[in-house]
Amino acid sequence: MAEGDTILRAKERLSDALVGQSIGVSAPNPRGRAAGIERLDGRTLAGINAHGKHLLFDFGDLVLHSHLGMSGGWHVYGRGERWRRPRTSAWAVLSGERSDAVEFGGPTLRVLPASRVAIDPQLARLGPDILAPELDLDDVVAKFRAADPSRTLGDALLDQRLTAGIGNIFKSEACFAAKVDPWRPLADVSEAELRAVLEAARDQMLRAVTTGDRHRFAVYKHRGPCLRCRGRVLHRGQGDANRTTWWCERCQV
Ligand SMILES: [Zn+2]
């Protein structure tokens, strides 16, 4: 599942492979053709920006916007290298001088005018990126303070309008690290606790960007007793979208 750390890693990999080059763009799968991505064929890729779970490819006055959701992915292949998925399932192929970046699946793949990015409904509402190099944590805490106080913490952490980039994994892991129960309503979460949870999410995700390790988690999909206190680790769907939260019933209070 792509959270902010995966997206930042993808951005770095894709940038190394393609930025500054004239890009051949093709859409083997009809979904890519429907998105009109072939309009970008032959343009120079000036840069790639990541914001939360979104990637924005800067092709001058046009921007390619991708959001991978639960199932989408970007692969980078050397020219001639065998792909891990069939060509017909590729929504977008961006071909640089030596490599191909291939996008499969996901909820969003579209081309929009660069002038619309700042006012686009999907993008303009995004809160500060939890992985932004100069994140103003006070600003993020203030957004949580201004949100509906009856919302539970775990649900609010996924609200990309409050802060962008946190998904199910780091929602669960950050609450565990800060020893805060994700089921508490925001009204009952102190500013210090909120800060601790957000800092934990940022620290853990930045570490995951560096190491690429997204397999060893303390509580997310953890079976067996809590690694910290031997209490029971529970999981249950949370919020309107019923996204599964994992937590320890004993040491997260
Ligand atoms: Zn515990």
XYZ file of C-alpha atoms and ligand atoms in Angstrom:
254
model
C 0.000 0.000 0.000
C 1.413 3.353 -1.019
C 1.811 5.854 1.799
C 3.948 8.993 1.726
C 7.218 7.115 2.204
C 6.595 4.841 -0.802
C 5.680 7.842 -2.912
C 8.812 9.756 -1.929
C 10.955 6.741 -2.805
C 9.148 6.376 -6.121
C 9.722 10.055 -6.815
C 13.458 9.671 -6.237
C 13.712 6.555 -8.397
C 11.644 8.053 -11.198
C 13.544 11.341 -11.058
C 16.891 9.583 -11.383
C 15.603 7.668 -14.403
C 13.758 10.376 -16.312
C 14.074 14.008 -15.251
C 15.611 16.360 -17.790
C 14.934 13.960 -20.661
C 12.564 13.988 -23.604
C 10.003 11.336 -22.733
C 8.240 8.897 -25.030
C 4.773 8.344 -23.598
C 2.510 5.436 -24.443
C -0.573 3.846 -22.919
C -0.780 0.094 -23.618
C -3.900 -0.221 -21.468
C -7.121 1.627 -22.433
C -7.257 3.277 -18.988
C -4.133 5.261 -19.816
C -5.436 6.182 -23.230
C -8.685 7.353 -21.661
C -6.636 9.624 -19.401
C -5.128 11.260 -22.484
C -1.562 10.685 -21.367
C -0.315 10.337 -24.955
C -0.584 14.141 -25.182
C 2.651 14.199 -23.180
C 4.595 12.221 -25.794
C 7.865 13.916 -26.770
C 7.780 16.503 -24.006
C 10.657 17.086 -21.593
C 10.088 16.058 -17.988
C 11.250 19.077 -15.958
C 10.784 17.507 -12.518
C 8.615 15.368 -10.262
C 6.915 16.570 -7.101
C 5.481 14.419 -4.329
C 2.767 15.630 -1.997
C 1.460 13.077 0.455
C 0.293 10.144 -1.636
C 0.262 12.125 -4.892
C 2.904 12.365 -7.621
C 2.983 15.286 -10.038
C 5.128 15.037 -13.163
C 6.028 18.477 -14.465
C 5.842 18.518 -18.273
C 5.833 22.311 -18.594
C 2.295 23.588 -19.072
C 0.895 20.085 -18.548
C 1.143 17.939 -15.431
C 0.689 14.183 -15.084
C -1.037 13.446 -11.775
C -0.872 9.973 -10.274
C -2.312 8.557 -7.065
C -1.643 4.862 -6.511
C -4.221 4.067 -3.826
C -4.120 0.561 -2.398
C -3.100 -1.342 -5.500
C -1.273 0.886 -7.998
C 2.484 1.010 -8.527
C 5.291 2.607 -10.498
C 8.026 0.275 -11.744
C 11.315 1.416 -13.276
C 12.955 -0.935 -15.774
C 16.185 -0.748 -17.695
C 15.699 -0.855 -21.440
C 15.102 -4.473 -22.445
C 14.605 -5.652 -18.866
C 11.745 -8.083 -18.332
C 8.653 -6.483 -16.729
C 7.064 -8.061 -13.689
C 3.563 -7.497 -15.053
C 2.094 -7.864 -18.556
C 2.520 -4.942 -20.904
C -1.214 -4.785 -21.625
C -1.923 -3.955 -17.986
C 0.349 -0.871 -18.036
C -1.641 2.355 -17.836
C 1.364 4.551 -18.623
C 4.834 3.950 -20.002
C 7.257 6.869 -19.737
C 10.360 6.073 -21.773
C 13.558 8.012 -21.179
C 16.975 7.538 -22.710
C 17.854 4.338 -20.882
C 14.861 3.289 -18.833
C 11.121 2.917 -18.812
C 8.863 3.971 -15.942
C 5.671 1.969 -15.994
C 2.498 2.683 -14.046
C -0.025 -0.033 -13.206
C -3.448 0.622 -11.687
C -4.550 3.047 -9.003
C -7.461 5.436 -8.544
C -5.972 8.493 -10.287
C -4.023 8.940 -13.495
C -4.760 12.094 -15.429
C -3.264 15.027 -17.275
C -4.124 18.532 -16.167
C -2.946 22.021 -17.107
C -0.194 23.236 -14.765
C -2.259 26.371 -14.168
C -4.987 24.244 -12.561
C -2.856 22.411 -10.001
C -3.221 25.131 -7.365
C -7.014 25.236 -7.683
C -7.707 21.581 -8.430
C -10.279 20.245 -5.930
C -8.365 17.001 -5.310
C -4.989 18.696 -4.824
C -5.752 22.097 -3.310
C -7.400 20.586 -0.235
C -4.343 18.570 0.773
C -2.854 19.473 4.130
C 0.894 19.830 4.755
C 2.945 16.832 3.640
C 4.011 14.916 6.768
C 7.384 14.342 5.025
C 7.944 17.934 3.886
C 11.568 18.929 4.522
C 10.503 22.001 6.510
C 7.282 20.789 8.056
C 5.612 23.253 10.432
C 4.309 20.817 13.031
C 2.500 23.610 14.900
C 0.475 24.231 11.762
C -0.488 20.550 11.531
C -1.373 20.364 15.225
C -3.563 23.464 14.766
C -5.422 21.750 11.899
C -6.173 18.735 14.093
C -7.298 21.096 16.862
C -9.708 22.793 14.445
C -11.146 19.484 13.163
C -14.369 17.899 14.423
C -13.469 17.031 18.057
C -15.699 13.948 18.033
C -13.608 12.251 15.333
C -11.339 9.512 16.571
C -7.584 10.061 16.327
C -7.003 7.068 14.022
C -9.645 8.303 11.595
C -8.347 11.882 11.624
C -4.776 10.747 10.896
C -5.970 9.434 7.522
C -7.665 12.723 6.605
C -5.377 14.048 3.894
C -6.770 17.568 4.405
C -5.215 17.681 7.888
C -1.877 16.226 6.914
C -1.018 14.416 3.698
C 0.840 11.131 3.391
C -0.194 8.997 6.371
C -1.998 5.745 5.549
C -3.129 2.687 7.475
C 0.322 1.381 8.345
C 1.780 4.525 9.850
C -1.521 5.539 11.435
C -1.318 2.351 13.507
C 2.450 2.428 14.048
C 2.575 6.095 15.115
C -0.192 5.694 17.700
C 1.603 2.613 19.048
C 4.962 4.403 19.244
C 3.382 7.331 21.094
C 1.345 4.943 23.323
C -1.891 6.708 22.417
C -5.169 4.838 21.859
C -6.272 5.559 18.252
C -9.928 5.247 19.322
C -9.893 8.349 21.511
C -11.828 11.311 20.127
C -9.667 14.298 19.207
C -11.285 16.240 22.053
C -9.586 13.878 24.535
C -6.148 13.916 22.905
C -3.790 16.483 24.429
C -1.634 18.719 22.307
C 1.487 16.923 23.586
C 0.022 13.531 22.617
C -0.993 14.779 19.197
C 2.480 16.151 18.660
C 4.055 12.867 19.773
C 1.907 10.849 17.355
C 2.649 13.152 14.405
C 6.360 13.225 15.184
C 6.395 9.425 15.406
C 4.658 9.142 12.029
C 7.122 11.538 10.439
C 10.190 9.861 11.980
C 9.063 6.349 11.065
C 8.147 7.327 7.516
C 11.416 9.202 6.948
C 13.246 6.106 8.149
C 11.233 3.985 5.719
C 12.179 6.358 2.883
C 15.847 5.767 3.677
C 15.737 2.033 4.304
C 12.831 0.997 2.091
C 11.893 -1.443 4.842
C 8.127 -1.725 5.026
C 7.874 -5.276 6.283
C 8.711 -5.186 9.964
C 6.118 -3.356 11.970
C 5.471 -3.354 15.707
C 1.701 -3.493 15.571
C 0.409 -3.298 11.973
C -0.697 -6.816 10.958
C 1.108 -8.060 14.050
C -0.122 -11.458 15.240
C 0.538 -12.471 18.816
C 1.038 -10.461 21.976
C 2.264 -6.860 22.100
C 6.045 -6.628 21.721
C 6.143 -3.974 24.417
C 3.809 -5.197 27.146
C 2.582 -8.674 26.059
C -0.983 -7.283 26.011
C -3.475 -8.199 23.306
C -3.022 -6.592 19.872
C -6.422 -5.924 18.352
C -7.554 -4.767 14.927
C -10.806 -3.343 13.702
C -12.152 -1.114 10.911
C -12.252 2.557 11.844
C -13.909 5.685 10.482
C -16.345 6.156 7.608
C -14.060 4.260 5.241
C -13.688 1.392 7.754
C -9.904 1.312 7.395
C -8.332 -1.280 9.698
C -6.499 0.015 12.746
C -4.122 -2.147 14.768
C -3.401 -1.320 18.417
C -2.495 -2.759 21.801
C -5.381 -2.650 24.216
C -3.104 -2.469 27.250
C -0.223 -0.040 26.634
C -2.003 2.447 24.373
C -4.208 4.548 26.591
Zn 1.247 -3.204 24.596
